[in-house]
mmCIF file with all atom_site columns, C-alpha atoms in Angstrom:
data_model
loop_
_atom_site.group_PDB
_atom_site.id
_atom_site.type_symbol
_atom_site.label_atom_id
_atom_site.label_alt_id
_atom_site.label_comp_id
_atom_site.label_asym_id
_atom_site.label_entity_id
_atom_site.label_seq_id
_atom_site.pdbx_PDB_ins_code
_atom_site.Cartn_x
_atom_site.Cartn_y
_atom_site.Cartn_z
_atom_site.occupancy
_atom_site.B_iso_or_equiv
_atom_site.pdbx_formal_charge
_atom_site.auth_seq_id
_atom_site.auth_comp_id
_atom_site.auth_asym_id
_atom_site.auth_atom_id
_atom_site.pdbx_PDB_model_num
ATOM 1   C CA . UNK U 1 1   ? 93.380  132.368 80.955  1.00 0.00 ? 1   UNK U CA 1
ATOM 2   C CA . UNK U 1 2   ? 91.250  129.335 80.417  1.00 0.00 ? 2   UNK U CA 1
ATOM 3   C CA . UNK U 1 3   ? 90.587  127.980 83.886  1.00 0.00 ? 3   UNK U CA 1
ATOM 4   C CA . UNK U 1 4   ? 88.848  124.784 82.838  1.00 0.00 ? 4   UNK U CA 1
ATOM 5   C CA . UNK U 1 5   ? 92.625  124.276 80.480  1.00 0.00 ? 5   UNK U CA 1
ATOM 6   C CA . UNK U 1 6   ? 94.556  124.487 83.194  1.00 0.00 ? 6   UNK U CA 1
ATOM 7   C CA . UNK U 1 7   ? 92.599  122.175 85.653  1.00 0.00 ? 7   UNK U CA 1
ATOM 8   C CA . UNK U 1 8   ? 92.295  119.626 83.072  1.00 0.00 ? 8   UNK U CA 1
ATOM 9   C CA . UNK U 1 9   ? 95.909  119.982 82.200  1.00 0.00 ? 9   UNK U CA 1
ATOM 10  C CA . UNK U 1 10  ? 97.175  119.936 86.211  1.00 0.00 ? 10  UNK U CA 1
ATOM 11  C CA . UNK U 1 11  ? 94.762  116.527 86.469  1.00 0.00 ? 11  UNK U CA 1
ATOM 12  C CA . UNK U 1 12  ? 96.316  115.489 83.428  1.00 0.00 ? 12  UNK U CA 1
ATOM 13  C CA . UNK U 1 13  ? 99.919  115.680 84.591  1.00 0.00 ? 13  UNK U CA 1
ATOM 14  C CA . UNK U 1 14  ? 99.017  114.552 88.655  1.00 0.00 ? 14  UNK U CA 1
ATOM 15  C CA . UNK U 1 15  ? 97.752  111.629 86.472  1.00 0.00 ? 15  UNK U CA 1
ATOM 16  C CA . UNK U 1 16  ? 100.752 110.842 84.806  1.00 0.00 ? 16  UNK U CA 1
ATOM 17  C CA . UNK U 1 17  ? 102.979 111.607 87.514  1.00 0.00 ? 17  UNK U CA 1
ATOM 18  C CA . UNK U 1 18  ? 100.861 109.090 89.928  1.00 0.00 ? 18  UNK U CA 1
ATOM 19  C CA . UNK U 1 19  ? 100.956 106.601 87.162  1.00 0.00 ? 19  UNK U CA 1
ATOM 20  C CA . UNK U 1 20  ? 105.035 106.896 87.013  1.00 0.00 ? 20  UNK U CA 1
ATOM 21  C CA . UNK U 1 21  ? 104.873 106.653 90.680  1.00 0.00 ? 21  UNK U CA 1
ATOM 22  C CA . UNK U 1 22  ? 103.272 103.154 90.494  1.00 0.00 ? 22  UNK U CA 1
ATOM 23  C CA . UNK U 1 23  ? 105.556 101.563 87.912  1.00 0.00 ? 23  UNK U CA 1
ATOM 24  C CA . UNK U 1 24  ? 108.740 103.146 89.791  1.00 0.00 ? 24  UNK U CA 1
ATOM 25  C CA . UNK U 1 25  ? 107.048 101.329 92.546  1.00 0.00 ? 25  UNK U CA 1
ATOM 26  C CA . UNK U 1 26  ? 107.404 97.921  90.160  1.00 0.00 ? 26  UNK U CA 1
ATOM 27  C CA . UNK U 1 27  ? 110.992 98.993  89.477  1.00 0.00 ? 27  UNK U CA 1
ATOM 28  C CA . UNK U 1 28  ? 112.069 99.654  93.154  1.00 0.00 ? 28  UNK U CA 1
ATOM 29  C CA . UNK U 1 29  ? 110.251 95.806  94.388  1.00 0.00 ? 29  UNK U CA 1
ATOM 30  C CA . UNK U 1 30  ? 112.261 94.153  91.681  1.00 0.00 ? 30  UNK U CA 1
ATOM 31  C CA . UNK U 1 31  ? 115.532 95.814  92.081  1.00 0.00 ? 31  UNK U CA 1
ATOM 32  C CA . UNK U 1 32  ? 114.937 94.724  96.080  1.00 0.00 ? 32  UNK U CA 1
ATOM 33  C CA . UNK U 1 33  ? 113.773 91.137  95.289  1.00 0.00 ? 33  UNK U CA 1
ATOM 34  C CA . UNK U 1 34  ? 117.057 90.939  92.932  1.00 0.00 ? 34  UNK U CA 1
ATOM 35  C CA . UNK U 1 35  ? 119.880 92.100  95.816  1.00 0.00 ? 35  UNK U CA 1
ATOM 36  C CA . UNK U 1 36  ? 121.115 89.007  95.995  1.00 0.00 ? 36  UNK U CA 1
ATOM 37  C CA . UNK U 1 37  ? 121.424 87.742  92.157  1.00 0.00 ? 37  UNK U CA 1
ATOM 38  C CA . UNK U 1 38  ? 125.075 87.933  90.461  1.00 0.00 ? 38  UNK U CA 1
ATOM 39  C CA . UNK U 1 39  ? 125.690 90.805  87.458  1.00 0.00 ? 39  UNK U CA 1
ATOM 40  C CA . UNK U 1 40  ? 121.434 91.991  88.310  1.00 0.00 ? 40  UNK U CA 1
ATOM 41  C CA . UNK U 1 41  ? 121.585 95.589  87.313  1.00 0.00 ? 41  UNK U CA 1
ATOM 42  C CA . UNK U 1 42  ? 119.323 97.747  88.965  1.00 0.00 ? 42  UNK U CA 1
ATOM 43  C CA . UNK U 1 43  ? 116.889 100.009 87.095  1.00 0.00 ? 43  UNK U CA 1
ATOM 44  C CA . UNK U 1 44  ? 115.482 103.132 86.843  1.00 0.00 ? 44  UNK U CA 1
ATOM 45  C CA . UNK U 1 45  ? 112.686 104.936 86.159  1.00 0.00 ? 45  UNK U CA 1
ATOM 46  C CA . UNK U 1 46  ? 112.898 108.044 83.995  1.00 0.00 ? 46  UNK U CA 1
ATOM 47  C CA . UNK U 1 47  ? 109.759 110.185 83.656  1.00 0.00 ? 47  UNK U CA 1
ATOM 48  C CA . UNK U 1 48  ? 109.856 113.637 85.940  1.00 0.00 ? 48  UNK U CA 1
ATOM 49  C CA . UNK U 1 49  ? 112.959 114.817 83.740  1.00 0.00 ? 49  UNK U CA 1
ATOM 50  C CA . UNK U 1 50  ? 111.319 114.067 80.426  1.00 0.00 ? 50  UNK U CA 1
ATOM 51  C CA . UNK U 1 51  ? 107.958 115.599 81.736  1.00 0.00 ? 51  UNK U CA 1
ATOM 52  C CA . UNK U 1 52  ? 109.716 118.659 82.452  1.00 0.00 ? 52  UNK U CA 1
ATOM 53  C CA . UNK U 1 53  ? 111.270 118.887 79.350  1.00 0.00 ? 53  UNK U CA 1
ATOM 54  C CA . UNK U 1 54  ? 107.953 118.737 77.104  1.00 0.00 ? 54  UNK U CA 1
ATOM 55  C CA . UNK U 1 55  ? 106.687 121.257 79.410  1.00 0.00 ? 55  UNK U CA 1
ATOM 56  C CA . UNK U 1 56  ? 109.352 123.687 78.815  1.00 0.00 ? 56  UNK U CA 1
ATOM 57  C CA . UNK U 1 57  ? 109.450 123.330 75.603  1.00 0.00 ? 57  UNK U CA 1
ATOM 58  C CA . UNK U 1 58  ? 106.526 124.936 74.682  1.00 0.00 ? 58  UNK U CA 1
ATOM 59  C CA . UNK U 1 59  ? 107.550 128.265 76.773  1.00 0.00 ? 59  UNK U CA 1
ATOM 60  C CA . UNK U 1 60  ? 111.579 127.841 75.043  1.00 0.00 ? 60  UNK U CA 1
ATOM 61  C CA . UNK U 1 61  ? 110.494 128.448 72.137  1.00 0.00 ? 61  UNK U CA 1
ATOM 62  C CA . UNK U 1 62  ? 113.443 130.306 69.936  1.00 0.00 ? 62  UNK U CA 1
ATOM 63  C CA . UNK U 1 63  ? 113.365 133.936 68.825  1.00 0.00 ? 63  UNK U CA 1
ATOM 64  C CA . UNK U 1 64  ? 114.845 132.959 65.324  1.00 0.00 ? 64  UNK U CA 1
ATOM 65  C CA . UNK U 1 65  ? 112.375 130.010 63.768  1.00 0.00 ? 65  UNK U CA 1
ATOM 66  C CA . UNK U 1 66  ? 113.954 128.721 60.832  1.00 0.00 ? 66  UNK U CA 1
ATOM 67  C CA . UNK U 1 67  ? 112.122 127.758 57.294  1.00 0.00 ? 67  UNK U CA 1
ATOM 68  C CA . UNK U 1 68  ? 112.035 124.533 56.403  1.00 0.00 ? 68  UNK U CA 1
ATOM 69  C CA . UNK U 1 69  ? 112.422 124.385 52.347  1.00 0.00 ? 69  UNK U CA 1
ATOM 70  C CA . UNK U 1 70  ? 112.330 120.283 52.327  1.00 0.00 ? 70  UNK U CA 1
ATOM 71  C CA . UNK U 1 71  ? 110.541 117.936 54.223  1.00 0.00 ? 71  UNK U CA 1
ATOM 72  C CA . UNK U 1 72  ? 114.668 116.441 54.730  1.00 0.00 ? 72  UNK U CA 1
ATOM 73  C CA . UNK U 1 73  ? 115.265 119.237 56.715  1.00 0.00 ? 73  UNK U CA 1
ATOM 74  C CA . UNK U 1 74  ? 116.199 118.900 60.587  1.00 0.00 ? 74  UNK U CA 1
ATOM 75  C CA . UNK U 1 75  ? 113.835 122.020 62.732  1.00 0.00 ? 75  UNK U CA 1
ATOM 76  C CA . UNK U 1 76  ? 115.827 123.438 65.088  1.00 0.00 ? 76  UNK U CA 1
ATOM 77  C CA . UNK U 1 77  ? 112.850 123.722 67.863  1.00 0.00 ? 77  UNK U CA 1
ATOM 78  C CA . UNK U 1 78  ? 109.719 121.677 68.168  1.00 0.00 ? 78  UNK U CA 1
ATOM 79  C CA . UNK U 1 79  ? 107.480 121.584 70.385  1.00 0.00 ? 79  UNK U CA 1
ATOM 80  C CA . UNK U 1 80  ? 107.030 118.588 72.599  1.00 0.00 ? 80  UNK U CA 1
ATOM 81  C CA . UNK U 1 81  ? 103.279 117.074 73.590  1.00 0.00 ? 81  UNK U CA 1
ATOM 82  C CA . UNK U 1 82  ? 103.636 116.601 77.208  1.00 0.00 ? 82  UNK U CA 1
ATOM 83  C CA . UNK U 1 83  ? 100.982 113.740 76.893  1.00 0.00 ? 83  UNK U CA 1
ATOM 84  C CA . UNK U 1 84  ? 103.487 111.742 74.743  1.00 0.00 ? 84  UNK U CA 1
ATOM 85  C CA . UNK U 1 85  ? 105.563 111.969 77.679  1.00 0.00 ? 85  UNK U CA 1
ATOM 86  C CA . UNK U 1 86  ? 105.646 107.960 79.363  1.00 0.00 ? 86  UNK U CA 1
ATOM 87  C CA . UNK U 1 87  ? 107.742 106.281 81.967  1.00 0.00 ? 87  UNK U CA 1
ATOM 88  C CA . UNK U 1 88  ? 110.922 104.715 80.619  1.00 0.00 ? 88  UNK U CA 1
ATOM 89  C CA . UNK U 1 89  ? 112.549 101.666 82.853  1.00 0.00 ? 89  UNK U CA 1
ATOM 90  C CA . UNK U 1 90  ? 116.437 102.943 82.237  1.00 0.00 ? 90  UNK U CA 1
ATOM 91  C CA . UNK U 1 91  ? 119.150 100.104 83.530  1.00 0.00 ? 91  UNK U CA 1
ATOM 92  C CA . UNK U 1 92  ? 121.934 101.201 85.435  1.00 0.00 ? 92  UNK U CA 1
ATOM 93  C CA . UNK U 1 93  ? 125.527 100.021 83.574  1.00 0.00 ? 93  UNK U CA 1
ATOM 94  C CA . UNK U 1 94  ? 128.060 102.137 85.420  1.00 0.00 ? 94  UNK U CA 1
ATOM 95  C CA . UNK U 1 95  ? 127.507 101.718 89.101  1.00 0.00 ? 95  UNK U CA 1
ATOM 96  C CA . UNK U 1 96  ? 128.649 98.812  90.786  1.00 0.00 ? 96  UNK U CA 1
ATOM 97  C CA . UNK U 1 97  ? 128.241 98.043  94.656  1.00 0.00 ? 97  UNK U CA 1
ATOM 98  C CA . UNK U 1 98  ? 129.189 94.625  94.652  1.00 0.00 ? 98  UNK U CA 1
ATOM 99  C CA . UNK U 1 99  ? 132.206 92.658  93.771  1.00 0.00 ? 99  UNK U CA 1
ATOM 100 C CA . UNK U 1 100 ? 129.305 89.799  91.984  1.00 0.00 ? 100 UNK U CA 1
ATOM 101 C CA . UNK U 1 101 ? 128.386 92.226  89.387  1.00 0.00 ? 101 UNK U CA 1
ATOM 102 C CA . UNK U 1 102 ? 125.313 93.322  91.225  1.00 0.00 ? 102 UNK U CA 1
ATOM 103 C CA . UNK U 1 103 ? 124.917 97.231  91.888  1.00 0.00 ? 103 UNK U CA 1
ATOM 104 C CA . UNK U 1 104 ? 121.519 97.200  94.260  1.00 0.00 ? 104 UNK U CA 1
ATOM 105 C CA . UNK U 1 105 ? 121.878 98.775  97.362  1.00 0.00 ? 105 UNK U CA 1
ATOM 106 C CA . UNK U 1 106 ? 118.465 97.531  99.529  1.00 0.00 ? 106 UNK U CA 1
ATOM 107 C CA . UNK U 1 107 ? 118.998 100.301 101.809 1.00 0.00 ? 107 UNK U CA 1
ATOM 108 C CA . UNK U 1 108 ? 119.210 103.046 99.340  1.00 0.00 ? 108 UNK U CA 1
ATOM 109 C CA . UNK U 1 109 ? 116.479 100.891 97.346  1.00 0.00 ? 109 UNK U CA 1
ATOM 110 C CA . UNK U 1 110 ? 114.309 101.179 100.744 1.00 0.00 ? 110 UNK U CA 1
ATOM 111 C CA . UNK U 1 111 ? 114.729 105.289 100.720 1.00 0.00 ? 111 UNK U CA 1
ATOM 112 C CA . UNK U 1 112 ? 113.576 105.567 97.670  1.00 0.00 ? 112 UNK U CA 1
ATOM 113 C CA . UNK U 1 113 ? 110.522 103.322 98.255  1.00 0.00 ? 113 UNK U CA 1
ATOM 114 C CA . UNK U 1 114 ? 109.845 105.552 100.915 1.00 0.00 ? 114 UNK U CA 1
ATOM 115 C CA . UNK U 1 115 ? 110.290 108.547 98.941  1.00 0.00 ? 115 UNK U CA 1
ATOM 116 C CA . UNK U 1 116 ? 108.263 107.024 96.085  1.00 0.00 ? 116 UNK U CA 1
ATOM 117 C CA . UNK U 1 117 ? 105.523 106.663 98.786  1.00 0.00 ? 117 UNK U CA 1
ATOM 118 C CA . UNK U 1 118 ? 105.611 109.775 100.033 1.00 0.00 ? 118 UNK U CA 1
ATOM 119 C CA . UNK U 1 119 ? 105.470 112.030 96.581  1.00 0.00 ? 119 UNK U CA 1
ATOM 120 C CA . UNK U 1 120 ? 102.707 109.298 95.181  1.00 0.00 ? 120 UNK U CA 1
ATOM 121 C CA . UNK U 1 121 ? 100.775 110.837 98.393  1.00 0.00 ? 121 UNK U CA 1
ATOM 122 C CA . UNK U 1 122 ? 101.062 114.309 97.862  1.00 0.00 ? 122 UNK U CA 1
ATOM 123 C CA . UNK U 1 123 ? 100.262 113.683 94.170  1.00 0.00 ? 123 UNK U CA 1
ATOM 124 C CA . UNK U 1 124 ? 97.070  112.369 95.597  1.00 0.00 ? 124 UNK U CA 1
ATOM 125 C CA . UNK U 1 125 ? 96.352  114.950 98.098  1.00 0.00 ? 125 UNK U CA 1
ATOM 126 C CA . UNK U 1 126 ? 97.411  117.747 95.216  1.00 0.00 ? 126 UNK U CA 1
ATOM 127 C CA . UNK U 1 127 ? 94.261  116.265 92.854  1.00 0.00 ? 127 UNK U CA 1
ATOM 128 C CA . UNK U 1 128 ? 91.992  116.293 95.863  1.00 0.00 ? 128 UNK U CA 1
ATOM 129 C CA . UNK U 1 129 ? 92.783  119.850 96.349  1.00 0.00 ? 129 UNK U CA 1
ATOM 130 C CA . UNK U 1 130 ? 92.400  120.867 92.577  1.00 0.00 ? 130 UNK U CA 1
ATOM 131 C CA . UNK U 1 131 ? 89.125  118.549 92.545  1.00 0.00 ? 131 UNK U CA 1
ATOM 132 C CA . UNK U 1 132 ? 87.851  120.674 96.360  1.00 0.00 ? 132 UNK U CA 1
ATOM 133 C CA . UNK U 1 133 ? 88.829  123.918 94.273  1.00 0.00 ? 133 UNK U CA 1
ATOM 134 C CA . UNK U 1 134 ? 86.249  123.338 91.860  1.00 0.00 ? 134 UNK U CA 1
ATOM 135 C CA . UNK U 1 135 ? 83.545  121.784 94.333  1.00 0.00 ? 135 UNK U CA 1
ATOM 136 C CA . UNK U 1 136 ? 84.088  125.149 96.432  1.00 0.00 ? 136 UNK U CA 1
ATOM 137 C CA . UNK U 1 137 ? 83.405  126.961 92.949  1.00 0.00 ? 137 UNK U CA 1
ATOM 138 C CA . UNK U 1 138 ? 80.074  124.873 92.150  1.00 0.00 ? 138 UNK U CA 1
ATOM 139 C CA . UNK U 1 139 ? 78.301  125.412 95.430  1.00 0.00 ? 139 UNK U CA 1
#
């Protein structure tokens, strides 16, 4: 187990996450500035679910691999780069709250601010602890 790997790769992915964090952040202001305009539809920000996926796809990896005779043909497993991983803004069609078109709720907009806050935090606190780990190891 490379131990230098996996604190790079932990930094790596607080990184990303608290980089998600800040353009959900983005996503969350303007669906709350636009409450009030007719047919707005709120958006979303997609990034946790994809994450995990690249990161499970490397340990999912099938049994049976198949052989690829043509550069045409479709692989049935591939492993995804976590890094390629980015934050996708996702609008939100099906719901709607309002009878003007618009589906933004401000109070459920608020609780997820909140919540937004509050894992962008221990995201922070999480990299401080991996970054004290390796002080305590140095002195």
């Amino acid at each position: 187990m490379d131990i230098s790997n996996d604190f790079t790769k932990t930094v790596d992915i607080l990184h990303r996450a608290m980089d998600a964090s800040l353009v959900r952040r983005d996503v969350i202001a303007n669906n709350i500035a636009n409450a009030d305009v007719p047919n707005f539809k709120r958006s979303v920000v997609n990034f946790e679910s994809e994450l995990k996926r690249a990161l499970d796809s490397a340990k999912n990896k099938p049994v049976l691999e198949l052989t690829l005779t043509n550069p045409k043909h479709i692989p049935n497993w591939r492993e995804r780069d976590y890094r390629e991983v980015q934050p996708r803004r996702v609008l939100d069609y099906v719901t709607t709250a309002k009878n003007n078109g618009n589906n933004v709720d401000p109070e459920e907009e608020m609780m997820l601010s909140v919540q937004n806050q509050l894992m962008y935090t221990l995201m922070a606190q999480a990299q401080t602890f991996e970054f004290g780990q390796i002080n305590l190891v140095l002195r």
